[in-house]
PDB file of C-alpha atoms and ligand atoms in Angstrom:
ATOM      1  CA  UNK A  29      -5.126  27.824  -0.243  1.00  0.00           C
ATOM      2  CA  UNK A  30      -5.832  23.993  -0.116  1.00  0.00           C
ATOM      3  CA  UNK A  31      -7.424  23.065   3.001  1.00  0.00           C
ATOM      4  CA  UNK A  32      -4.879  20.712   4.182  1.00  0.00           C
ATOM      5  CA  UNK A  33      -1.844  23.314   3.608  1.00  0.00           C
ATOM      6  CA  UNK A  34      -2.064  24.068   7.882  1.00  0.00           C
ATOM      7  CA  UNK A  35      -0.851  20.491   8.824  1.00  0.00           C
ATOM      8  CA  UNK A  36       0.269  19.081   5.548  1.00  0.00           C
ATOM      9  CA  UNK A  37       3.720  19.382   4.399  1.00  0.00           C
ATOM     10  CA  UNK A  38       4.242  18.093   0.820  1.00  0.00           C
ATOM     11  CA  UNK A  39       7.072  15.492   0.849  1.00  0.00           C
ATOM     12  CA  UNK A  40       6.292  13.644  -2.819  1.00  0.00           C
ATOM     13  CA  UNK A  41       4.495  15.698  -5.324  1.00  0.00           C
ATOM     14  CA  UNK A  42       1.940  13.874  -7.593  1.00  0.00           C
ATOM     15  CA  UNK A  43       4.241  14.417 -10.707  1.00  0.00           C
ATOM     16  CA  UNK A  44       7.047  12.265  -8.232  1.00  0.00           C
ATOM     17  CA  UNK A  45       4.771   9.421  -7.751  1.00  0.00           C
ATOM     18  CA  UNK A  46       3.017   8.836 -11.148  1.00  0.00           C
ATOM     19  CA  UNK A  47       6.478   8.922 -12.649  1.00  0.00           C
ATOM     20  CA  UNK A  48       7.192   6.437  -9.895  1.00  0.00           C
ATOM     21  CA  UNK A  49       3.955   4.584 -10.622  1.00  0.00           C
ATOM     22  CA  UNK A  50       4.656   3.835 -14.218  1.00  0.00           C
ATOM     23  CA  UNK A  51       8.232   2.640 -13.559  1.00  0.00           C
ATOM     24  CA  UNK A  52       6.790  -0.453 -11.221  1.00  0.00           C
ATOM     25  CA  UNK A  53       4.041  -0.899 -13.311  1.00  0.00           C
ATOM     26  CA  UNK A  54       6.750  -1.582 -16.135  1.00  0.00           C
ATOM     27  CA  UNK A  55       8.409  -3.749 -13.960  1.00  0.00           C
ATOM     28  CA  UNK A  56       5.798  -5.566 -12.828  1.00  0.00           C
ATOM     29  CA  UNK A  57       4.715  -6.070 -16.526  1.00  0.00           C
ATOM     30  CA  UNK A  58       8.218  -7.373 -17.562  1.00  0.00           C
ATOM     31  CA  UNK A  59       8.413  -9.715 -14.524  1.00  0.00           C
ATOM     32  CA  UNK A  60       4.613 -11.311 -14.302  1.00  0.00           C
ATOM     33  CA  UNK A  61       4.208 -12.064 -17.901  1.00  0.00           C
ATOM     34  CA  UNK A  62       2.868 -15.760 -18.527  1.00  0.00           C
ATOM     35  CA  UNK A  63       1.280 -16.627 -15.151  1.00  0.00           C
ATOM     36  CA  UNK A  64      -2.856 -15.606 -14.638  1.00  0.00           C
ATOM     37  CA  UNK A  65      -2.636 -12.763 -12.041  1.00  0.00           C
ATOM     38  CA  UNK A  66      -4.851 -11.795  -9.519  1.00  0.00           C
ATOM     39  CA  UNK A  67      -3.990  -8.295  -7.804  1.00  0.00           C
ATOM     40  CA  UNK A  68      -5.497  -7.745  -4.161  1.00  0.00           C
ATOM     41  CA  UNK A  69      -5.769  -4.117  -3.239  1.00  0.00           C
ATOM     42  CA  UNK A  70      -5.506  -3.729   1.026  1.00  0.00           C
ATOM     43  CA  UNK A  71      -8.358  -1.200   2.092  1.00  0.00           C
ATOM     44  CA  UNK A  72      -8.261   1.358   2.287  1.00  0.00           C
ATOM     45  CA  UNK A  73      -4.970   3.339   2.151  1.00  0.00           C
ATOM     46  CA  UNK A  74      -3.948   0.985  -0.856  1.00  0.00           C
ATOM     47  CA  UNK A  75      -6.987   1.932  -3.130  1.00  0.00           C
ATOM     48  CA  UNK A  76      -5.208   5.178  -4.699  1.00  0.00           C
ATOM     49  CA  UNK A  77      -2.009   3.404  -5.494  1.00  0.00           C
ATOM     50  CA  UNK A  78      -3.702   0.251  -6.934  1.00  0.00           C
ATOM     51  CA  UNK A  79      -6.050   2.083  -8.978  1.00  0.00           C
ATOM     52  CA  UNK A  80      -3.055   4.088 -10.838  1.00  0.00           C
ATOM     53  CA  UNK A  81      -0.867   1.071 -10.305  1.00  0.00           C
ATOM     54  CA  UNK A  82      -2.845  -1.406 -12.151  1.00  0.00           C
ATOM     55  CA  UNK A  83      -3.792   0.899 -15.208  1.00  0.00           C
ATOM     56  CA  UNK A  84       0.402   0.849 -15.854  1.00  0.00           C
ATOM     57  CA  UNK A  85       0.447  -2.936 -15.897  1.00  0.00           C
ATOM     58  CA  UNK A  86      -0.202  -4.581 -19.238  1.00  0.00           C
ATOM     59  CA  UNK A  87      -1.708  -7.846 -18.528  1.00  0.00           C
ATOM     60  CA  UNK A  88      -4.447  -9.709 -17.958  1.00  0.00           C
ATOM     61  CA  UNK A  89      -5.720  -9.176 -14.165  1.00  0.00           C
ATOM     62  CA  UNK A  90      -8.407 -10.317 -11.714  1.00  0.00           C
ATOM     63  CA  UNK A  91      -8.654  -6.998  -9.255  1.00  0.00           C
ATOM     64  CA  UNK A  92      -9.499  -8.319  -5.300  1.00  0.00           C
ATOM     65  CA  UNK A  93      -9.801  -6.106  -2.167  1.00  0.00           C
ATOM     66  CA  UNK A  94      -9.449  -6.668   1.319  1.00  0.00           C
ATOM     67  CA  UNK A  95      -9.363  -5.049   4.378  1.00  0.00           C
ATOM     68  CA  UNK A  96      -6.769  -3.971   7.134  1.00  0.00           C
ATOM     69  CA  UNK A  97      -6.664  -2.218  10.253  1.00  0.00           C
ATOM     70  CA  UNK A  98      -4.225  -1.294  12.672  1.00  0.00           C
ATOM     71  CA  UNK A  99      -4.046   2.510  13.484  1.00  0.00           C
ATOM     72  CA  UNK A 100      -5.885   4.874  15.754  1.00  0.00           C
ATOM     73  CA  UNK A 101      -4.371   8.618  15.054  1.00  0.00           C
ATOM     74  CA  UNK A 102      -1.220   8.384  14.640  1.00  0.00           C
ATOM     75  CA  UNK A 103      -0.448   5.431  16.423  1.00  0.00           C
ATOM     76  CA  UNK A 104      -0.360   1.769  15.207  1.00  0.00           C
ATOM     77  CA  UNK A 105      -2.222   0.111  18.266  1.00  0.00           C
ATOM     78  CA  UNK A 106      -0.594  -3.358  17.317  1.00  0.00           C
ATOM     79  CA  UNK A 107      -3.519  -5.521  16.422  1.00  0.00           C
ATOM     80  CA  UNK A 108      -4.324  -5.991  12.817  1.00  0.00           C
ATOM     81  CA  UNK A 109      -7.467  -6.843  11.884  1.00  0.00           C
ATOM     82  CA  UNK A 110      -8.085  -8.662   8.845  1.00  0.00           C
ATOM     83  CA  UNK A 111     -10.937  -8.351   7.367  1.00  0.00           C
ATOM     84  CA  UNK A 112     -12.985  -9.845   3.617  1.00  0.00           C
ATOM     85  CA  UNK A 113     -10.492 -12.194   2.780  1.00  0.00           C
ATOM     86  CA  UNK A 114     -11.624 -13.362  -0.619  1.00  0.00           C
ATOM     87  CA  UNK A 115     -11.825 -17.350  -0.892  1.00  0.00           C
ATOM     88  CA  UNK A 116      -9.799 -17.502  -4.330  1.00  0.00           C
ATOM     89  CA  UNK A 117      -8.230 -20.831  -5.839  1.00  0.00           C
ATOM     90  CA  UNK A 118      -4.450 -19.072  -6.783  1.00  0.00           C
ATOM     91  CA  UNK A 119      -3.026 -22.368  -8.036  1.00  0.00           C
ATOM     92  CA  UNK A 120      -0.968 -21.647 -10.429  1.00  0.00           C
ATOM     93  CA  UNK A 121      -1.783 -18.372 -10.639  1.00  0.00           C
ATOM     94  CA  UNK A 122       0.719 -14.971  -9.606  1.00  0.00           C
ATOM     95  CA  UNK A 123      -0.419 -13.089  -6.504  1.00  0.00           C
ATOM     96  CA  UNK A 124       0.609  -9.420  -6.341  1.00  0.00           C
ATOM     97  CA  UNK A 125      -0.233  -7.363  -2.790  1.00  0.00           C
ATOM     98  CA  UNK A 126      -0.475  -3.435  -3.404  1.00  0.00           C
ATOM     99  CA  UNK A 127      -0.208  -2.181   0.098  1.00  0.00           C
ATOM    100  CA  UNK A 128      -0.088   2.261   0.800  1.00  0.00           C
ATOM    101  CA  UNK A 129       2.894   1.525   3.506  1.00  0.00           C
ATOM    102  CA  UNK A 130       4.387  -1.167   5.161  1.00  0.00           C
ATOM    103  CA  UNK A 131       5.449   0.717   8.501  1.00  0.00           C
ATOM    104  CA  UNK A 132       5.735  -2.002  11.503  1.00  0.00           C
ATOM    105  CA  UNK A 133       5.519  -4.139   9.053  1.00  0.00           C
ATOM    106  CA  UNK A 134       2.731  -6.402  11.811  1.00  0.00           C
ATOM    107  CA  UNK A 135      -0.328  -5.544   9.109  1.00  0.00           C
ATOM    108  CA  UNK A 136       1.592  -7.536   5.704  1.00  0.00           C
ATOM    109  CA  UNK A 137       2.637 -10.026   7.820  1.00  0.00           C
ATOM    110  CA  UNK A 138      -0.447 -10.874   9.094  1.00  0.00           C
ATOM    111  CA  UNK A 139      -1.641 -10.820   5.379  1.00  0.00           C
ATOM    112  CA  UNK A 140       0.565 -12.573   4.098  1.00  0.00           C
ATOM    113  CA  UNK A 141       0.206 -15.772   5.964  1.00  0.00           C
ATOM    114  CA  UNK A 142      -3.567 -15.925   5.259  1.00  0.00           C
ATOM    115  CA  UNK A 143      -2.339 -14.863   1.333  1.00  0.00           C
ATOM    116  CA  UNK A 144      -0.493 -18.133   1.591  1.00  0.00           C
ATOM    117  CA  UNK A 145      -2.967 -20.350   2.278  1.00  0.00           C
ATOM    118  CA  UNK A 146      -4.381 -19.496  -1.226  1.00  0.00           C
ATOM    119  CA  UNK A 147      -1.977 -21.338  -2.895  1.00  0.00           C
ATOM    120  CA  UNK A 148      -0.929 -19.028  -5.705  1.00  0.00           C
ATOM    121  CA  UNK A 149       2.326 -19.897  -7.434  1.00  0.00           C
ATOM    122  CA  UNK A 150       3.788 -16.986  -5.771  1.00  0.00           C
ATOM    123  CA  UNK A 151       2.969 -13.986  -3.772  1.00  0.00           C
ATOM    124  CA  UNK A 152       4.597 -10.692  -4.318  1.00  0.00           C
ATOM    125  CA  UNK A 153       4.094  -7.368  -2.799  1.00  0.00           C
ATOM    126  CA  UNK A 154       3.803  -3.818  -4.157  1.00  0.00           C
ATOM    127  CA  UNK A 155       4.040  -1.129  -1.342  1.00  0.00           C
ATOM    128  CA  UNK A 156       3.838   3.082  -2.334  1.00  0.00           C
ATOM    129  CA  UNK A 157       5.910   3.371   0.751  1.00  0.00           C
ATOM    130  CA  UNK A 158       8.466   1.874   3.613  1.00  0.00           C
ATOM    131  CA  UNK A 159       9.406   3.405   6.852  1.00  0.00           C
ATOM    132  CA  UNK A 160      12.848   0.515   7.486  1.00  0.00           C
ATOM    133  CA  UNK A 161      13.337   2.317  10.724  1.00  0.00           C
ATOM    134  CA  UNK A 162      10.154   1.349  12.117  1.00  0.00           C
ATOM    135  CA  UNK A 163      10.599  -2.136  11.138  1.00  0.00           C
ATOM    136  CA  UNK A 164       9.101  -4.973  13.592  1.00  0.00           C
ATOM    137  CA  UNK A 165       8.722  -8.097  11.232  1.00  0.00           C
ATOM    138  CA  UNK A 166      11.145  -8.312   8.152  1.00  0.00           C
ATOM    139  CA  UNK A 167       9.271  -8.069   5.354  1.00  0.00           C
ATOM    140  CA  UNK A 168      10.472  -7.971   1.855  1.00  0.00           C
ATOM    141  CA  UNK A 169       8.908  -5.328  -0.922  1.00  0.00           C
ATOM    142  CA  UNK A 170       9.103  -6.625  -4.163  1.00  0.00           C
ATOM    143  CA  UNK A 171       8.105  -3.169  -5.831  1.00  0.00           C
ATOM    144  CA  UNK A 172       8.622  -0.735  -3.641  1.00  0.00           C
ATOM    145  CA  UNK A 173       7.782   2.941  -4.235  1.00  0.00           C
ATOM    146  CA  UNK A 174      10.057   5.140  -2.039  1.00  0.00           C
ATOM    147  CA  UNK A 175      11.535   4.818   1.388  1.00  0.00           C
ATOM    148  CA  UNK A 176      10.625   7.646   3.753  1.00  0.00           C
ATOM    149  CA  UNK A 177      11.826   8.728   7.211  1.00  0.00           C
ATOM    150  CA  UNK A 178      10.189   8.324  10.185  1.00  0.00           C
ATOM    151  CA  UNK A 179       7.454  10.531   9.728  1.00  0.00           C
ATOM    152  CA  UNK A 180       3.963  10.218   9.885  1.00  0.00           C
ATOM    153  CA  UNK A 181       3.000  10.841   6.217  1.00  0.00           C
ATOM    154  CA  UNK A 182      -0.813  11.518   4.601  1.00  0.00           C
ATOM    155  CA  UNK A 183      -2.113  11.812   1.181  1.00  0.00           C
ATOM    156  CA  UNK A 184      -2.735   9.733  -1.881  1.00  0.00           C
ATOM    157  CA  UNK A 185      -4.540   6.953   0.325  1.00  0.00           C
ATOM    158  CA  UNK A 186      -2.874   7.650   3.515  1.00  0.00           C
ATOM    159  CA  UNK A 187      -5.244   8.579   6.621  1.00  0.00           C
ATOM    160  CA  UNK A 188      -4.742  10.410   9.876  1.00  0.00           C
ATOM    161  CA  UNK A 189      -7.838   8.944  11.520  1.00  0.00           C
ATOM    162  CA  UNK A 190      -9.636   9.179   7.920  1.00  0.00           C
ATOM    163  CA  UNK A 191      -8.476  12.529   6.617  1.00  0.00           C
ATOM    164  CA  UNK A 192      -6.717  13.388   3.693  1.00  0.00           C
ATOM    165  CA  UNK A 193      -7.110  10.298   2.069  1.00  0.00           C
ATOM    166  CA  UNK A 194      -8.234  12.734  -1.086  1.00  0.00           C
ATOM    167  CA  UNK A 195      -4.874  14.490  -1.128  1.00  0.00           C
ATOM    168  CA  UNK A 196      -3.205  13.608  -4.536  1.00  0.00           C
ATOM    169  CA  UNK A 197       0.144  14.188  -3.204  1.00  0.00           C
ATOM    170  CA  UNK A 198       2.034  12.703   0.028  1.00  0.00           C
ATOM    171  CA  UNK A 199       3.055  15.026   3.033  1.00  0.00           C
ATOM    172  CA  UNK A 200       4.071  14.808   6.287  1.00  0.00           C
ATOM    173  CA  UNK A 201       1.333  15.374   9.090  1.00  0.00           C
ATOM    174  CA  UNK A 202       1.865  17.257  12.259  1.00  0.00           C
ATOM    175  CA  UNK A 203      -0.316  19.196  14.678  1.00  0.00           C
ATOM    176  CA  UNK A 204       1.195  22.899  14.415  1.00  0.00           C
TER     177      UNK A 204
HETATM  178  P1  LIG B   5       2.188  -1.727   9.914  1.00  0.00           P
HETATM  179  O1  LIG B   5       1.339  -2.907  10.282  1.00  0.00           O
HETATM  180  O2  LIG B   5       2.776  -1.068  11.119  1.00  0.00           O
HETATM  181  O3  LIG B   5       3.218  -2.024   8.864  1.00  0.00           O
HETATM  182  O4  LIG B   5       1.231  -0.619   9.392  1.00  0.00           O
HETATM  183  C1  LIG B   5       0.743  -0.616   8.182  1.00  0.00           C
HETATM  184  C2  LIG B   5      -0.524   0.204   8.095  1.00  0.00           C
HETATM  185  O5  LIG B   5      -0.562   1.291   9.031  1.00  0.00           O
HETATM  186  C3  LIG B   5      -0.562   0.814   6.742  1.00  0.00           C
HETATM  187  O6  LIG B   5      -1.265  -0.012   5.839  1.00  0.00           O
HETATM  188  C4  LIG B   5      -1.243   2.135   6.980  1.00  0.00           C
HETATM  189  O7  LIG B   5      -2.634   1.976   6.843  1.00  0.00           O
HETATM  190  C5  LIG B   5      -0.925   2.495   8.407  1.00  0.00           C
HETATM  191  N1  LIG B   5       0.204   3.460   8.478  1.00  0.00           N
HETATM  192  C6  LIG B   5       1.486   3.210   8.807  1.00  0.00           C
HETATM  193  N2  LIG B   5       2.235   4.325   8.774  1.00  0.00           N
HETATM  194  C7  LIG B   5       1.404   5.300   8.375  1.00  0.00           C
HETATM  195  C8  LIG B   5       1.600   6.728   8.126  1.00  0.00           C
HETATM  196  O8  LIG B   5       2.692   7.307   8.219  1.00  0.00           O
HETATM  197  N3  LIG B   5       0.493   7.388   7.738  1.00  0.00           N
HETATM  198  C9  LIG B   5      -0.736   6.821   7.590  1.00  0.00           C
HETATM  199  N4  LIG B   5      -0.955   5.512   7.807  1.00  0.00           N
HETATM  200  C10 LIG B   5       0.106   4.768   8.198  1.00  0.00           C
HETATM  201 MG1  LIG B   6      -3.190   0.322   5.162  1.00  0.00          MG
END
């Protein structure tokens, strides 16, 4: 028995989001092509998705990281904190975001306007997830993975206050 199986309910097997994986990648290979890209992973819920992500896109890539926080439990507490913003010169050059889940929506936001400054050519986003009913800020997902409920959800990057990051498929958290 896995030891997440108490609280964990499986909601997108592994098999559902490689297959998904691959598909954006494609995309994202089609679309990019002739621009330099840079690729900035958000920390750390994006890492899982990024690392598969990135091995499906066929072109030439600079790989970036930063990092974002917002939650405590289960809760989003409002403030994002933005931290390691790499000091990149993006002129002329494509920037592609690969966020775990844009929920409120509060965390890309903030991102995105300090992404900006940069000056790439233009800034897209890749998000695993998208919880629409939750929205706060409009934000819009260039290559989005799946839209999901409103449900807190863990696995594949995904944290309730740092567990089950490790999980290699996604499933909704709760208590009992
Ligand atoms: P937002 O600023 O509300 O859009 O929140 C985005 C961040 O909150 C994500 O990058 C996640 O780290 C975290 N988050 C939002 N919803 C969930 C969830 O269901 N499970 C785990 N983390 C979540
Ligand atoms: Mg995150």
């Amino acid at each position: 028995m896995s030891y997440a199986e108490q609280k964990v309910r499986v909601y997108l097997t592994a098999e559902q989001l490689s297959a998904r994986v691959k598909a954006l990648g494609e995309k994202i290979t089609a679309d990019l092509r002739g621009k330099p890209l840079v690729v900035i992973s958000i920390m750390k819920g994006g890492a899982m998705f990024a690392a598969d992500l990135v091995r499906h896109i066929d072109l030439p890539m600079e790989m970036e990281y930063l990092y974002a926080r917002s939650y405590s439990g289960s809760k989003s507490t409002g403030i994002v904190e933005v931290e390691r913003i790499p000091r990149l010169d993006l002129k002329g050059k494509n920037l592609l975001l690969i966020e775990d889940i844009i929920d409120t929506g509060l965390t890309m936001d903030t991102i995105k306007v300090e992404m900006t400054k940069l000056g790439a050519e233009r800034v897209l986003l890749s998000s695993m997830l998208s919880k629409p009913a939750r929205r706060v800020v409009e934000i819009s997902i260039d290559y989005l993975g799946f839209e999901i409920p409103d449900e807190f959800v863990v696995g594949y990057g995904l944290d309730y206050n740092e567990d089950y990051r490790n999980l290699p498929y996604i499933g909704i958290y709760s208590e009992t």
